Every structure is written in structure tokens, then in C-alpha cells.
mmCIF file of C-alpha atoms in Angstrom:
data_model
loop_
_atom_site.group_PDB
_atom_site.id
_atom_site.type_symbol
_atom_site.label_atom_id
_atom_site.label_comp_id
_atom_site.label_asym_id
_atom_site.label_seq_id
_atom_site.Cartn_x
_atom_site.Cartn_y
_atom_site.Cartn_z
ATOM 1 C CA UNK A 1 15.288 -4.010 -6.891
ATOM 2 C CA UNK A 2 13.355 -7.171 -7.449
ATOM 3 C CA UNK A 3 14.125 -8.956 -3.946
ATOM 4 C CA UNK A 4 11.921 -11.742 -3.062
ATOM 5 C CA UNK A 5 10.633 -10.062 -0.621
ATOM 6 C CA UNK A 6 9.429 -8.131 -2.834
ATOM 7 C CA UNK A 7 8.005 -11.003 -5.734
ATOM 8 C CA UNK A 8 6.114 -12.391 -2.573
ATOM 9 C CA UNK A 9 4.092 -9.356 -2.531
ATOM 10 C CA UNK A 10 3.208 -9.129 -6.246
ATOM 11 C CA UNK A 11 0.349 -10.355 -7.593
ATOM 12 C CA UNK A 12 -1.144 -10.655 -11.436
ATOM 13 C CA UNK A 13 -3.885 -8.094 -11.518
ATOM 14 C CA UNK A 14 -4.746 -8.113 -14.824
ATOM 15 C CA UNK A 15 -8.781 -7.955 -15.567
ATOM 16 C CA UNK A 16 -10.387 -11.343 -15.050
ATOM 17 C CA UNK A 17 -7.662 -12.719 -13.606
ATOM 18 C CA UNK A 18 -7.974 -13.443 -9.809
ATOM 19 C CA UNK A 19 -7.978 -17.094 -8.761
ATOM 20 C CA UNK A 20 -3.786 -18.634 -9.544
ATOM 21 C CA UNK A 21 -2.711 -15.246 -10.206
ATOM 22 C CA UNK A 22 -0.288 -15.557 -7.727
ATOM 23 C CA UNK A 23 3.080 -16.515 -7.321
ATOM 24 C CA UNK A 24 4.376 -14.911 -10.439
ATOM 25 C CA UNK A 25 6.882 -17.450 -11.946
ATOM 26 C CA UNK A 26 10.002 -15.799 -12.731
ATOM 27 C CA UNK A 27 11.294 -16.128 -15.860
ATOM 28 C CA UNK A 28 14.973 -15.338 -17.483
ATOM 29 C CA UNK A 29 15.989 -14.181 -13.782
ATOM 30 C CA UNK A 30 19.611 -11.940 -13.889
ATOM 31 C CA UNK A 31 20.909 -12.016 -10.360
ATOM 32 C CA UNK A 32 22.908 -10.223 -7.923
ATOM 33 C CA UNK A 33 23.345 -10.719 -4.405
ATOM 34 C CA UNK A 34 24.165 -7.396 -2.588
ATOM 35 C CA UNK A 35 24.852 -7.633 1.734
ATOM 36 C CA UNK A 36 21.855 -5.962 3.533
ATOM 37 C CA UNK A 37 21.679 -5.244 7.130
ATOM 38 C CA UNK A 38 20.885 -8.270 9.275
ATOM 39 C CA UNK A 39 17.553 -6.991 11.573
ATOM 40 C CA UNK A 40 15.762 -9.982 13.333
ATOM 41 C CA UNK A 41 13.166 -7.931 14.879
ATOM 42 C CA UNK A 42 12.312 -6.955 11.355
ATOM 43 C CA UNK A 43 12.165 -10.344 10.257
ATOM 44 C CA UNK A 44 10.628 -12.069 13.093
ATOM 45 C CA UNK A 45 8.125 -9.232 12.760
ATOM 46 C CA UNK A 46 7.544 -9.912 8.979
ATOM 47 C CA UNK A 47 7.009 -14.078 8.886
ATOM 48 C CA UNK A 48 3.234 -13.910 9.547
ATOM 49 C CA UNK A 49 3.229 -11.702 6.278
ATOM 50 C CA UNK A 50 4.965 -14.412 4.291
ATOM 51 C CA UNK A 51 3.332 -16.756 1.706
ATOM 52 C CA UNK A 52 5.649 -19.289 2.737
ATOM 53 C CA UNK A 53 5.746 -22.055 -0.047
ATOM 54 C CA UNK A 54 5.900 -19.097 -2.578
ATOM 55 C CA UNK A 55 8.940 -17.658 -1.496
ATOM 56 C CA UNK A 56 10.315 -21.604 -1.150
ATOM 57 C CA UNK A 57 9.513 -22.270 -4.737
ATOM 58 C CA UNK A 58 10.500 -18.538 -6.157
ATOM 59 C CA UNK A 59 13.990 -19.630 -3.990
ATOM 60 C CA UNK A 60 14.927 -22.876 -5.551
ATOM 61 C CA UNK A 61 13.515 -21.531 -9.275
ATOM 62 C CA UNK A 62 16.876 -19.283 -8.628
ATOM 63 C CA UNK A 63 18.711 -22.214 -7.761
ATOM 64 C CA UNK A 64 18.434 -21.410 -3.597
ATOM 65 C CA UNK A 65 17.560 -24.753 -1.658
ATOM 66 C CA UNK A 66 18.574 -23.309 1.429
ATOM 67 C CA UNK A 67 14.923 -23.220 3.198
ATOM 68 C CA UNK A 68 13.144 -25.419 4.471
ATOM 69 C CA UNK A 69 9.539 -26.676 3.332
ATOM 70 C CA UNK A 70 7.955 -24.960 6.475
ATOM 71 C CA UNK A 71 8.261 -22.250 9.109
ATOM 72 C CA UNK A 72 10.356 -24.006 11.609
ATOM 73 C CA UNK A 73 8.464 -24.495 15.081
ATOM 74 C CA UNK A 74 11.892 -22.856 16.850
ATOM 75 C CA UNK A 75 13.177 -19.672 14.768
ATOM 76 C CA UNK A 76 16.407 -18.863 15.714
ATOM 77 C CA UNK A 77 19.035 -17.072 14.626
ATOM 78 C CA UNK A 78 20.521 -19.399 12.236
ATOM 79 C CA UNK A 79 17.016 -19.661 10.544
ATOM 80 C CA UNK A 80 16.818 -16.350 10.329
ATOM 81 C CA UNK A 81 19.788 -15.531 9.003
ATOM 82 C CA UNK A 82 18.993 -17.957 5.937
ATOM 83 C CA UNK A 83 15.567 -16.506 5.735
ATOM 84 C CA UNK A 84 17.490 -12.702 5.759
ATOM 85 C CA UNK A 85 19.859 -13.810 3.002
ATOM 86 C CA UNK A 86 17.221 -15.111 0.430
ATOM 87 C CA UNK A 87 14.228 -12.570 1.332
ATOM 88 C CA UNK A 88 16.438 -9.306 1.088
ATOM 89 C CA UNK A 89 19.566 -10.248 -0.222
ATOM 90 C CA UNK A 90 19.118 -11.888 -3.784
ATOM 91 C CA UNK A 91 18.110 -9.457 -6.028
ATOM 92 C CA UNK A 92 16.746 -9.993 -9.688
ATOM 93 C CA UNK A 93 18.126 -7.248 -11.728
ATOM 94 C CA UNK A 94 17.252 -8.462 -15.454
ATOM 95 C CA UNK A 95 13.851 -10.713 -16.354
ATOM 96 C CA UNK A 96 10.331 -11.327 -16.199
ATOM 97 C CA UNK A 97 7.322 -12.430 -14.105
ATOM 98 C CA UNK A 98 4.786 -14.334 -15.455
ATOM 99 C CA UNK A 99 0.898 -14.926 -14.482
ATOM 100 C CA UNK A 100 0.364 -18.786 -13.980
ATOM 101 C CA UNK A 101 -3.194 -18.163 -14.699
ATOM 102 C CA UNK A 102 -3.667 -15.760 -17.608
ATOM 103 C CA UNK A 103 0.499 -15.692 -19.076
ATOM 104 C CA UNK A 104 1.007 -11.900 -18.540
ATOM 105 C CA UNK A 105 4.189 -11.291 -18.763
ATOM 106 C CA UNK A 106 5.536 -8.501 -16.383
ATOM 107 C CA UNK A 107 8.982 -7.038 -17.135
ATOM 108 C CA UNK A 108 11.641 -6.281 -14.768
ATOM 109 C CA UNK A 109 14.515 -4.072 -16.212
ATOM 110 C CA UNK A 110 17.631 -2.575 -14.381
ATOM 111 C CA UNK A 111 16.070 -3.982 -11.093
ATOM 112 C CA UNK A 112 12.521 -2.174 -11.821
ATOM 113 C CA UNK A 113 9.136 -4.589 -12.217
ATOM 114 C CA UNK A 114 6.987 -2.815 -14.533
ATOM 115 C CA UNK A 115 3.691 -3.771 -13.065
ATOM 116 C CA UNK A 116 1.722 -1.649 -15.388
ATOM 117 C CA UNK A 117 -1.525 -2.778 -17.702
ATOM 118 C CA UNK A 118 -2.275 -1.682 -20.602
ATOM 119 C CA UNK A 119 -6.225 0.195 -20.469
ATOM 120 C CA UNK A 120 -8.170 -2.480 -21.906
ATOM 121 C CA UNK A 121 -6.352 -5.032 -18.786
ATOM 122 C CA UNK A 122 -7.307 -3.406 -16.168
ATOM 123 C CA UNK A 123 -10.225 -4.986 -14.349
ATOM 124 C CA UNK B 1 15.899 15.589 14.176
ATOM 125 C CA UNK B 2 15.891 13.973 10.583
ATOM 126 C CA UNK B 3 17.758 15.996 7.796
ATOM 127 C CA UNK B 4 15.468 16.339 4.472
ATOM 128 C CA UNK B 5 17.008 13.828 2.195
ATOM 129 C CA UNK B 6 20.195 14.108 -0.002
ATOM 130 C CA UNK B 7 18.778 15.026 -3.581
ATOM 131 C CA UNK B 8 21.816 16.295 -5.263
ATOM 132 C CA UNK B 9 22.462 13.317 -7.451
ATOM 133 C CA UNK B 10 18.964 15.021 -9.372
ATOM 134 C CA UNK B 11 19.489 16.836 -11.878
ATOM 135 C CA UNK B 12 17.459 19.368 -13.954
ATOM 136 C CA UNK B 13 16.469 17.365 -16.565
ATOM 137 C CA UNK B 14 15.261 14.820 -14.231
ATOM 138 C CA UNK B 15 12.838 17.582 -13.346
ATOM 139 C CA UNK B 16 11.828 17.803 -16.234
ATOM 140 C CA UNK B 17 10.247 14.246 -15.961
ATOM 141 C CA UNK B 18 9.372 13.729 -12.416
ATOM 142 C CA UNK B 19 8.061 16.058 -9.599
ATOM 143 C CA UNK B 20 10.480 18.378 -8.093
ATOM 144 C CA UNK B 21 10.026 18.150 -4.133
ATOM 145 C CA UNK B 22 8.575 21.393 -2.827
ATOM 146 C CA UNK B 23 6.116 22.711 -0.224
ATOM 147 C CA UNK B 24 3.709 19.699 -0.391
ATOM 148 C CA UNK B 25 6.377 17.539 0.236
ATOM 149 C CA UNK B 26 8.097 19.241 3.212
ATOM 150 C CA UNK B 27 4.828 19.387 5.011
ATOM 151 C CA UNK B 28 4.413 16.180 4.795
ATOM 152 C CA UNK B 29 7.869 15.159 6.034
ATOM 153 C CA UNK B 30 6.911 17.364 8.650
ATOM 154 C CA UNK B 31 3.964 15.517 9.590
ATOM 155 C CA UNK B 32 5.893 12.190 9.378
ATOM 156 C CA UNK B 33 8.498 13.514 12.009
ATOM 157 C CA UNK B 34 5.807 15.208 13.788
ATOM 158 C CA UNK B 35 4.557 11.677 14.233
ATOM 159 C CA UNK B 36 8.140 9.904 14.908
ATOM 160 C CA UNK B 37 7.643 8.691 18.249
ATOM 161 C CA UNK B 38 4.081 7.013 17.818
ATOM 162 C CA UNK B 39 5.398 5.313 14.258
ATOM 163 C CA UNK B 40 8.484 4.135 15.819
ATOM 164 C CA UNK B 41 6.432 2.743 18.457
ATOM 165 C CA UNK B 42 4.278 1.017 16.199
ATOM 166 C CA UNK B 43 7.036 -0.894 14.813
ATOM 167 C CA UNK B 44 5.579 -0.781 11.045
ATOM 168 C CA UNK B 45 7.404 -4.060 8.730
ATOM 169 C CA UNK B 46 5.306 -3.026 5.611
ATOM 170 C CA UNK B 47 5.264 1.062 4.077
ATOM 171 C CA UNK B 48 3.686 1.662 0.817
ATOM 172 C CA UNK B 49 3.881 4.636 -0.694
ATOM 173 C CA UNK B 50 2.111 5.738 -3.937
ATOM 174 C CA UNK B 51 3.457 7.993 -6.471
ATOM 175 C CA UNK B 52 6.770 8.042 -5.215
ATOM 176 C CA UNK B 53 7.961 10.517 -7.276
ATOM 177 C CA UNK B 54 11.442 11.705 -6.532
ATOM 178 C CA UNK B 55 11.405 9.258 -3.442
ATOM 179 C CA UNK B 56 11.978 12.007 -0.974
ATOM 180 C CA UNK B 57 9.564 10.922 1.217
ATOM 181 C CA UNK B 58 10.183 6.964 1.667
ATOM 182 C CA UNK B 59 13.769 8.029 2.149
ATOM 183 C CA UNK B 60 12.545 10.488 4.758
ATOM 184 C CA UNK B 61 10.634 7.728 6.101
ATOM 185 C CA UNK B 62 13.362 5.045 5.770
ATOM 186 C CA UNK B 63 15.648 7.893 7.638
ATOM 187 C CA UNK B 64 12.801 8.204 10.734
ATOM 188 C CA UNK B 65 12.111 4.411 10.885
ATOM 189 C CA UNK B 66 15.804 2.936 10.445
ATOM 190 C CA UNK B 67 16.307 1.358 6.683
ATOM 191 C CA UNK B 68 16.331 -2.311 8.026
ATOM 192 C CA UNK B 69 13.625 -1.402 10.305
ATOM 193 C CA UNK B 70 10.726 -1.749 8.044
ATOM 194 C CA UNK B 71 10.120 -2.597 3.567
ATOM 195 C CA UNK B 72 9.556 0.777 1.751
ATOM 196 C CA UNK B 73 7.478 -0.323 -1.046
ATOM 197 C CA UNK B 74 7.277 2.393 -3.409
ATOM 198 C CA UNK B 75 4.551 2.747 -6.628
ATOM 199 C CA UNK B 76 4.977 4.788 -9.702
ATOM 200 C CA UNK B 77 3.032 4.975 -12.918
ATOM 201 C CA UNK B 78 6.402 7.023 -14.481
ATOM 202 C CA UNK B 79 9.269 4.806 -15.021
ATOM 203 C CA UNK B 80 11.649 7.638 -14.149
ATOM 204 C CA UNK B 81 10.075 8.350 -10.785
ATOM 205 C CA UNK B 82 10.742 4.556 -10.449
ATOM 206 C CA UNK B 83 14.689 4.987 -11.075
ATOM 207 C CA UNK B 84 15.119 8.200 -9.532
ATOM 208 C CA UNK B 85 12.905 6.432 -6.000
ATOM 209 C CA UNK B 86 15.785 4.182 -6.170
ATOM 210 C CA UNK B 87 18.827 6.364 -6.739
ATOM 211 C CA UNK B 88 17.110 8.844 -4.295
ATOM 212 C CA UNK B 89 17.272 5.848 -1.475
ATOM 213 C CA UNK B 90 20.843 4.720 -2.570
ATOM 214 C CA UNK B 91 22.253 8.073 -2.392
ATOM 215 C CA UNK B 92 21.267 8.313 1.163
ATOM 216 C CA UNK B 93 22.256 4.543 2.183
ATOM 217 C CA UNK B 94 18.029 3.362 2.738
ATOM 218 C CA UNK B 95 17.184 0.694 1.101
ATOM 219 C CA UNK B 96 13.524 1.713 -1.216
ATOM 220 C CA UNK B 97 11.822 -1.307 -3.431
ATOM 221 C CA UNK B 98 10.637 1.275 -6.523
ATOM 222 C CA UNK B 99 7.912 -0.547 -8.895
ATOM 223 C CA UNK B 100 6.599 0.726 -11.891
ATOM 224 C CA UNK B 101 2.530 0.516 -11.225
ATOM 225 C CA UNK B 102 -0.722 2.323 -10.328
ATOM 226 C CA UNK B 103 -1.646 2.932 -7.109
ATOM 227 C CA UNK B 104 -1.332 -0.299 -5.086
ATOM 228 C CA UNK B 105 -2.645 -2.125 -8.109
ATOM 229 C CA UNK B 106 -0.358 -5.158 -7.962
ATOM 230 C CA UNK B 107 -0.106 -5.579 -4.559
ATOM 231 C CA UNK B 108 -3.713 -5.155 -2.955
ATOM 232 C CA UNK B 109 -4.051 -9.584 -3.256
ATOM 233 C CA UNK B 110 -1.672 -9.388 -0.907
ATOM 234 C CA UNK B 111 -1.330 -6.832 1.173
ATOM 235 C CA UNK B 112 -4.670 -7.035 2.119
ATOM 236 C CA UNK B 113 -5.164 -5.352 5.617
ATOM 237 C CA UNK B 114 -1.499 -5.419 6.166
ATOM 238 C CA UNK B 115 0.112 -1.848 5.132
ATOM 239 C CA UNK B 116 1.453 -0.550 8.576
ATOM 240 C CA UNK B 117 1.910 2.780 6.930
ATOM 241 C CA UNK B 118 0.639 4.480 3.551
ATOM 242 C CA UNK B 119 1.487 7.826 2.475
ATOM 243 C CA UNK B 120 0.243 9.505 -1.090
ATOM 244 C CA UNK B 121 0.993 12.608 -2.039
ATOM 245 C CA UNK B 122 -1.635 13.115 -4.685
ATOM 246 C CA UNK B 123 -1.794 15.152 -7.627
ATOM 247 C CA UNK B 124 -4.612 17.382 -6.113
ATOM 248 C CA UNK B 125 -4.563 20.166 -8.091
ATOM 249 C CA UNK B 126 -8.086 21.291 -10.109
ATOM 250 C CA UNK B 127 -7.628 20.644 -13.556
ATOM 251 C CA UNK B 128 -10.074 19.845 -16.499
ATOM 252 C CA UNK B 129 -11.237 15.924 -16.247
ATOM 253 C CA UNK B 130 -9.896 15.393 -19.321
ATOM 254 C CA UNK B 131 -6.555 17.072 -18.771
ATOM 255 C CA UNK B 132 -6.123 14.713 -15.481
ATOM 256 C CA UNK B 133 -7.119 11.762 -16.993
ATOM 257 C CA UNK B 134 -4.493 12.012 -20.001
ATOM 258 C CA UNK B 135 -1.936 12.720 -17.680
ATOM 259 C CA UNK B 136 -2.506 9.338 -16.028
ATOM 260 C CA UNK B 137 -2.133 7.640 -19.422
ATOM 261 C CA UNK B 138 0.717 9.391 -20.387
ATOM 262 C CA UNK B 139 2.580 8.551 -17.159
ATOM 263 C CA UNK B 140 4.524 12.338 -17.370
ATOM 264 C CA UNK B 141 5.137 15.012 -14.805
ATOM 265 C CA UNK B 142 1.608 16.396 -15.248
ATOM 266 C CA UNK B 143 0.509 12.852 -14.170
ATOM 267 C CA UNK B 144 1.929 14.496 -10.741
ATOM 268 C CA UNK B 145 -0.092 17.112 -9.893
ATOM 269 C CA UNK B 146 -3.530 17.434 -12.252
ATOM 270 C CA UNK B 147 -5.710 16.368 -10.345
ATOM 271 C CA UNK B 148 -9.490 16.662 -12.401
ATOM 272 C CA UNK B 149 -12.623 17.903 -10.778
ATOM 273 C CA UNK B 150 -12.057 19.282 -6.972
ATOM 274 C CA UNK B 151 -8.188 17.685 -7.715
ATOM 275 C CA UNK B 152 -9.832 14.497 -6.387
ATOM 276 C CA UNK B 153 -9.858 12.082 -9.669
ATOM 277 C CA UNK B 154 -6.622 10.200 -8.542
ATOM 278 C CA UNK B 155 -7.071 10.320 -4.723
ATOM 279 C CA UNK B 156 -10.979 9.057 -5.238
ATOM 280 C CA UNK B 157 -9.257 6.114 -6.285
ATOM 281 C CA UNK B 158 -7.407 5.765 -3.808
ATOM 282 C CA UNK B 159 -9.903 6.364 -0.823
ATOM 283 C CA UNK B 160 -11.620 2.970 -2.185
ATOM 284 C CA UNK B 161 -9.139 1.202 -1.103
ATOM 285 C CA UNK B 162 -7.011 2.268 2.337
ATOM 286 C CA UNK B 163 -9.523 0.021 4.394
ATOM 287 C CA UNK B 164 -8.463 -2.880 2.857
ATOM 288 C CA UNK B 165 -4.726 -2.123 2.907
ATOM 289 C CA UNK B 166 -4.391 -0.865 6.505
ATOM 290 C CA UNK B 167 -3.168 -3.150 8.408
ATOM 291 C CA UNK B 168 -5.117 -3.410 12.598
ATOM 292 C CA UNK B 169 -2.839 -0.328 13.622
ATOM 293 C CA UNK B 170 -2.056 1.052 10.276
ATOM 294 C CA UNK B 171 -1.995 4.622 9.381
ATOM 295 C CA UNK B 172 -2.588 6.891 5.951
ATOM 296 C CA UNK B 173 -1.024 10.025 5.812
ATOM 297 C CA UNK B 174 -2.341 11.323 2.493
ATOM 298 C CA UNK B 175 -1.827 15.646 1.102
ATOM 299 C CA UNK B 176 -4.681 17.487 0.225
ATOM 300 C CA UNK B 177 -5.591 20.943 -0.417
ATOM 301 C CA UNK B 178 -8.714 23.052 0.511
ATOM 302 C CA UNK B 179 -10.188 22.966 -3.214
ATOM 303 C CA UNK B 180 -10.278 19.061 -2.139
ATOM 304 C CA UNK B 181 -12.885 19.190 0.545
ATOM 305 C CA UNK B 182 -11.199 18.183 3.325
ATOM 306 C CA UNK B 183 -14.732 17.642 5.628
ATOM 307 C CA UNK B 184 -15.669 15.679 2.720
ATOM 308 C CA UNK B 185 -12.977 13.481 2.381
ATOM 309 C CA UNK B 186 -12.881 12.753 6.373
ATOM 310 C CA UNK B 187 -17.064 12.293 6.402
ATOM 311 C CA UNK B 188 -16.786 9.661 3.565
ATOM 312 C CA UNK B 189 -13.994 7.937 5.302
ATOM 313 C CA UNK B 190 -15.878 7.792 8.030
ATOM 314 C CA UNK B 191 -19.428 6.901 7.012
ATOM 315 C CA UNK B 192 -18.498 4.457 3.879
ATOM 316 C CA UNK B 193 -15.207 3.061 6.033
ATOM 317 C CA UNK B 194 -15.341 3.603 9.320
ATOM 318 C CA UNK B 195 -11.848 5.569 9.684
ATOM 319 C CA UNK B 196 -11.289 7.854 11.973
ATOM 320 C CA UNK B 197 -9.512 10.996 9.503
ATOM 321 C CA UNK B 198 -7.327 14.350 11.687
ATOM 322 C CA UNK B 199 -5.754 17.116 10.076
ATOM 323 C CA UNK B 200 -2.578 16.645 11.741
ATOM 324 C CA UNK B 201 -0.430 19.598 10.236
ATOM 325 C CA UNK B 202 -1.769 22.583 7.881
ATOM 326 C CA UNK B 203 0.344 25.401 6.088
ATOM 327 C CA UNK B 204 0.063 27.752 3.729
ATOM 328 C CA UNK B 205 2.403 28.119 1.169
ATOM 329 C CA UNK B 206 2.098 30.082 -1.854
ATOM 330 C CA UNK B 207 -1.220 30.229 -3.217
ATOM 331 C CA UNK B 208 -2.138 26.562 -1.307
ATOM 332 C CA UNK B 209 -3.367 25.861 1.527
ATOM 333 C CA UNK B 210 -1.663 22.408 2.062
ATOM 334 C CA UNK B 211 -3.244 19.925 4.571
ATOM 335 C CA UNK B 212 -1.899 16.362 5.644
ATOM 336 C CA UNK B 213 -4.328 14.141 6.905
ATOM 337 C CA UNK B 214 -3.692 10.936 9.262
ATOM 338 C CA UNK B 215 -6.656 8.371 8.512
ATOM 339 C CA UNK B 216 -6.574 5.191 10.179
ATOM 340 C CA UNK B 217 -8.798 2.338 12.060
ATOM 341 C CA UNK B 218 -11.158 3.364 15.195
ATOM 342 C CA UNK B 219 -9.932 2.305 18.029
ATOM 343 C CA UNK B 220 -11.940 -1.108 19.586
ATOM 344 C CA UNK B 221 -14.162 0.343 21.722
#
């Protein structure tokens, strides 16, 4: 499962590349949406680990425009049910990831990112 | 207590491809729910675990932790240990993010200093250099337990970089066995990164002697 949760965490680590190798643009995104459990300890816990304007801009590339441009001063529950629905509840099943630096192009097939490098990539 | 996971969606030709959970596993579910009370008191948000194989143990860990509870990323240089992570956590309702990758390649940018709790279960067996080192490329079964020299060539790796992906209270629950040099392994955490290392369960089993060291940050002084 490609969640965004998940594409907020990935970075392009291919050799050389290390300054706007991150966000990967998604590209040729299949979606689903599938219902996860609503925990707002878990996500109250897990803001501070957000790149926030990445996961805004990987959100409306899907066509979500449901966040807002910042952290809200006052979470609360509506926030974070919004914040539950696009971090863990959009998944991209079919479609790429792209480097905005270097153009590598990182698969994602039946849910799975293929993150590998070939040997003469790796830094 | 936690029932070991459901694996009977696996089948034998899975097997075939990925590691078969056995006695280096259990142990180290063991350890995990050895450990239950101090990880759910820890409240971890971010798991990593490498080589996820079958997927036993994130599901395990999903189980102890509560699914919503925490993100179980899971790393796998074999595409089918990918899958079966991900069947493995659907068949027993916790939700797993699989990704095809080595180590924490992919991640490290940004999960710098914030993995609440990293397991590997190495391949640690002694093998020929060589022997480990195709096994890598070829991304196989064998990938999952030759280890090179000592059984150390993968976990080596690996040791690099756990003090940059702990997080303040993070933990690294990592298999070895005694042809590994377990004083070693806990001196150079120590003297190189400053990581406190305890054997926190040993077994034998078989020919092994199986060990599961907890490494993690000193504690301020």
C-alpha cells in the first residue's frame, strides 16, 4: 500500500542525488480509498513527523484539497479526521514516483513501491 | 498473551521464495512480547522493520502494539517478501506498509532520528563473501540467511546506520548468532555510537545459538 503516509516518508536515494530529492512527484497515480481505523492519539502523536507542505501538494496532485496550507494552531477532531482520511486512507495502488532532482522513476505495482537501485545508483 | 500470527494463507511454493518463519523468528517474537509493557509504554508512531520476509514479525508487532496504534514500515529487497508482508498483515486484520528496498535505503532522509522501533532479523549465517554478496543481488531466499564472513556482511550495514534512525527513546531489536560476535557487535555500538546494546533473550535451537539484542540510546545522565 502506497498511502501518503507512506510517500511522505520516501525519499530519492539514488547516488548523487541528495539536495530536491524529496517529495517524489507521483505520477499515473491508480487510487483506492479503503476505511482505516480512526486513532487520534496516533495521529496527534505523528504531526511533528510530517513534512507538511509535501503531503499538501502529494494531496491535491490526487485531486484532495481538503487540507489546509498549515498545521492549524487548534487540532481538533474535525482536523484530524481530514488529516486521518488523506494520510491513511487514500491508497495508490497502480503508478510511479518520480525524483524532482535527478528523474528516477520509482514504480509502484499492486500497491508495492519498488524502491530498489540498480548497482551502479547506489551512492 | 499474543498468538504467533495467522500464516496459513502461505503456501509451499511461497517458501520456496521467501523465508519460512522458524526458530529465529519465534525468539524474537518472544523478545518483542517479553518487552510488551515497556513498548506499549513508549507509545512508538514509527516501526521499521528490515527484511520483512514473511511479515511475521511486524504482524506480531502490529498484534502487541494495536494496528492503528503505530505505522509498520516494512523493507524487502525480494518482491515476494514484499507481497506476502502484506497478505501476511491482511490475513490477520494489521495494517503493514511492505516496500520493495534495501535496508532503510529510501527512507533514512527522512526518518532521520525518528524510528521508535527497528527490528532486523538478519541473514547471519557464515557463508563465503561471495556467496552472500550474490544473494543480495539476486534478491532470492538465500538473500535471507547467507550472511558472508562471521554472517555479519548484511548486518555491518546495518549497524552504520541505527544511530541515525533511532528516534530519542527508540529501540533496535536485531538476531544474531554466536559465530557473529556478539561482544563485538555491542563494543562497536558502544564505542563508534554510543548505544547502550543487552542480550535480552538467548536460546538454543538446533545447531544455533540464537541471541536477540535490544540496542538503543544511553540514558541522559
Amino acid at each position: 500500500m502506497v498511502r501518503l503516509i507512506t510517500h511522505n516518508l520516501l525519499a530519492c536515494h539514488a547516488k548523487g542525488c541528495t539536495t530536491n530529492n524529496f517529495p517524489l512527484q507521483i505520477k499515473d497515480a491508480q487510487l483506492a480509498l479503503r476505511e482505516a481505523e480512526f486513532n487520534p492519539d496516533f495521529l496527534r502523536g505523528f504531526i511533528p513527523r510530517i513534512e507538511w507542505a509535501a503531503l499538501v501538494s502529494a494531496a491535491r496532485q490526487l485531486g484532495d484539497e481538503s487540507l489546509p496550507n498549515e498545521v492549524p494552531e487548534m487540532i481538533d477532531d474535525d482536523f484530524l479526521r481530514g488529516l486521518h482520511h488523506v494520510l491513511l486512507e487514500i491508497h495508490i495502488d497502480e503508478g510511479a514516483m518520480v525524483c524532482p532532482n535527478c528523474g528516477h522513476v520509482y514504480p509502484i505495482s499492486s500497491g508495492i513501491p519498488n524502491m530498489l537501485l540498480a548497482e551502479h545508483e547506489i551512492g | 498473551m499474543i498468538p504467533t500470527p495467522d500464516l496459513s494463507h502461505l503456501r509451499k511454493a511461497d517458501y520456496e521464495r521467501i523465508y519460512e518463519p522458524a526458530e529465529d523468528t519465534f525468539i524474537l517474537l518472544d523478545a518483542l512480547e517479553q518487552d510488551a509493557e515497556s513498548l506499549r509504554a513508549s507509545a512508538p508512531r514509527v516501526c521499521l522493520e528490515i527484511g520483512s520476509g514473511s511479515g511475521c514479525v511486524s504482524t506480531f508487532l502490529g498484534a502487541l502494539l494495536g494496528s492503528s496504534g503505530a505505522l509498520y514500515l516494512c523493507t524487502d529487497i525480494n518482491p515476494h517478501a514484499a507481497r506476502c508482508t502484506r497478505l501476511t498483515g491482511s490475513q490477520n486484520k494489521i495494517s503493514l506498509d511492505p516496500l520493495i528496498g534495501s535496508l532503510a535505503a529510501p527512507l533514512r532522509h527522512r526518518l532521520t532520528r525518528a524510528v521508535d522501533v527497528l527490528i532486523f532479523n538478519p541473514p547471519y549465517v557464515p557463508t563465503e563473501e561471495d556467496e552472500a554478496a550474490g544473494a543480495q543481488v539476486d534478491a532470492g531466499i538465500t538473500g535471507a540467511w547467507a550472511g558472508g564472513a562471521r554472517g555479519m556482511l548484511v548486518t555491518d550495514a546495518l549497524l552504520e546506520q541505527v544511530e541515525t534512525l533511532l528516534s530519542p527513546h527508540g529501540r533496535f531489536y536485531l538476531v544474531a548468532v554466536r559465530q557473529n560476535d556478539i561482544p563485538a557487535i555491542e563494543a562497536r555500538m558502544r564505542d563508534r555510537h554510543g548505544l547502550d546494546s543487552a542480550v535480552v533473550l538467548q536460546r538454543r535451537a538446533g545447531g544455533e545459538h540464537l541471541f536477540i539484542l535490544r540496542i538503543a540510546r544511553r540514558p541522559p545522565v
